[in-house]
Structure formats: C-alpha cells, structure tokens
Amino acid sequence: MALLTPLLAFLYHLPQVYKWLLKPYYVASLFMSVAFLAVRKTPGICDHLATQREDGNSCDFDWREVEILMFLSAIVMMKNRRAITVEQHVGNIILFSKVANVILFFRLDIRMGLLYLTLCIVFLMTCKPPLYMGPEYIKYFSDKTIDDELERDSRVTWIVEFFANWSPECQSFASVYADLSLKYNCAGLKFGKIDIGRYGEVSKKYKVSASPLSKQLPSLVLFQGGKEVMRRPQVDKKGRAVSWSFTEENIIREFNLNELYQKSKKLSKTKGDKISQSQFPPVPEEEETEQQGADSQGEESESKKNK
C-alpha cells in the first residue's frame, strides 16, 4: 500500500507532469540530470573513459558509482516524504540528480567536473522555474498598501503569505495557496501576498526573515482587525522556523478555515442586504408632506362638489 499510493498519485497527475516537463526550464534540467548517464553509456565516448571495473568495461557503472547513485536515491526518497506538490517531487529529483552528476563527473575527471559545475552555475543564474499563472483570488500588497488594507475594515479577516520569488518553497506553495483562495475567499475572509524579498522594510516590521538559513519562507499570518492572531511556521528563540508542512489539510486545520469561512459568510450577507437597501432609497420627508397636502386638498374639493 505504501508503494501504491505514490504510484497512483503520480499516474493521476501524469497529464500535468507532461505539461511541466515540456517547459524549457524542465527540458534543460532533464538533460542536465541525465548527463553522466549519457556520457557513460554513449558508444564512442564511454570507450575513452576511466573505470574501476574488473572486466575493464568503461561503458558501464562501476561499484562506487552505483553506491553514490543508491545513496542519493535514498536522500531523494526521504526529501519527497515532505513534498507537498508534484512540482516539489520533480524539483527534488532534479536537484539531487545534478548533485550526483557533479560528484560522479569530478570522480571521473576533474576537467569534466569543472565543466559540468560551471554549466550548473550558469543555468542557476539565468534560468528560473516557471511561476504559477493559474486562477486565484489573491490581493498583492506593496509596502505602501499592506497596512491600509489590513486596517480598512476590522470585520475582515486576512490571511497573508510572506514570500520571495527566489524561494523554491514559495514557488511550490503558490498553487496550494491559490486553491485555498478559490475555495474560501469571501467578503469577510480575504487572501493576500507580499514579496518581502522586494520590500525589506515589511520584512522587518512583521518579523519575517527572508534569509534562506531561517527557513521562514513562506510564512502565513492571520490578521483580524489589523492585528496578528497567529502565524505558521512558528519561530523559535534563535530565529529559526519550527518545522511545519504547508499542506492544504494542515492549513485548513491550523487556521480553522471552515469555521472562519462560515462566520465570514454572515458578513457578506449583511453587506448584501445593505447594498440592496441602498438601491431602493426611502422617499424623502418633504415629498411625503407634499403628497399628504395634495391628498387633503383633493378630499376638500370633492366634499364641496357633493354639497
């Protein structure tokens, strides 16, 4: 059963995986991930490579290379246990495949190792993972708008994500956060985001560190009446985030989204009633008195005619 669950999940998301893999970033990453395999197995190239195999076959892995690959495969499996989305699974496989390639190329030939490492650095500096571009009900704040929006209406509850575009964890969490906004957004419960990698003053004010070592990105903060009520992940005394998994189930449970949504719907109903009343304004008092006077004059004229 433990093996069937990830397999079924992969098959379910297979069409989506194909779409991602066809993007230039993932195509280039895939080629770089299998670079050592291609060099070691390609006839004409592998014949000139060094090997520690007893049979002298340089076109096959030796025992040390197999050992390195098995060790890094175990690390990928451990990392993927905490992965939330398919993007994170694919990202972990690509990342540790590149690490394995660096080690194997350096072990084979230091010149090939330096060449591959240079390619990885250039790729990291010039290519970024594709950002989430799907539907969402999220308001993006700046350093000038966040305070005004949070304090504008004390009845509105805000859930704000503090993120940075360079963070892989934030990029993977984007689709999960967007799905939550589509399910729970209403007049009394709103979702927002702010890039603290861009607005450093906001990072200091709301005490969310953008340092990769702090592991505080992404951070979700719940605001009610413009004041912070809770946040995830929590931060210890050393300024490091307490480990917490950003799954949809955890967020719904920890932030009581179902309960918040039911309370917020009442606020939307009251707002709707006020809007409907404003569409049909009451008759002014002056017009009412004029109508009463006209009615009384009509009654007097009718009584005179009867006489």
Coordinates of N, CA and C in Angstrom, one line a residue, residues 27 29 35 79 127 130 158 169 183 190 193-194 236 253 296:
V27 N 12.9 21.0 -19.4 CA 13.6 20.2 -20.5 C 15.1 20.3 -20.3
S29 N 16.7 21.0 -17.5 CA 17.0 20.4 -16.3 C 17.1 18.9 -16.5
A35 N 23.0 13.7 -17.7 CA 24.3 14.0 -18.4 C 25.3 12.9 -18.2
K79 N 13.5 13.2 1.2 CA 13.1 14.5 1.0 C 11.7 14.6 0.4
C127 N 18.3 30.8 -15.5 CA 17.0 30.1 -15.7 C 16.3 30.0 -14.4
P130 N 9.4 28.1 -13.7 CA 8.2 28.8 -14.2 C 7.2 29.1 -13.0
W158 N -7.9 38.6 7.3 CA -6.9 38.5 6.2 C -5.9 37.3 6.5
E169 N 10.6 26.9 -2.2 CA 9.4 26.5 -1.4 C 8.2 27.4 -1.6
K183 N -11.4 28.5 -2.8 CA -12.4 27.8 -2.0 C -12.9 28.7 -0.9
K190 N -10.3 37.2 3.4 CA -9.6 37.5 2.2 C -8.1 37.0 2.2
K193 N -0.8 38.5 -0.5 CA 0.6 38.1 -0.6 C 1.4 39.4 -0.7
I194 N 2.6 39.3 -0.2 CA 3.6 40.3 -0.3 C 5.0 39.8 -0.4
D236 N 11.4 29.9 16.7 CA 12.0 29.7 18.0 C 12.8 30.9 18.4
R253 N -6.8 23.1 8.9 CA -7.0 22.7 10.3 C -6.4 23.7 11.3
S296 N -55.2 65.9 0.9 CA -56.2 66.6 1.7 C -56.9 67.7 0.8

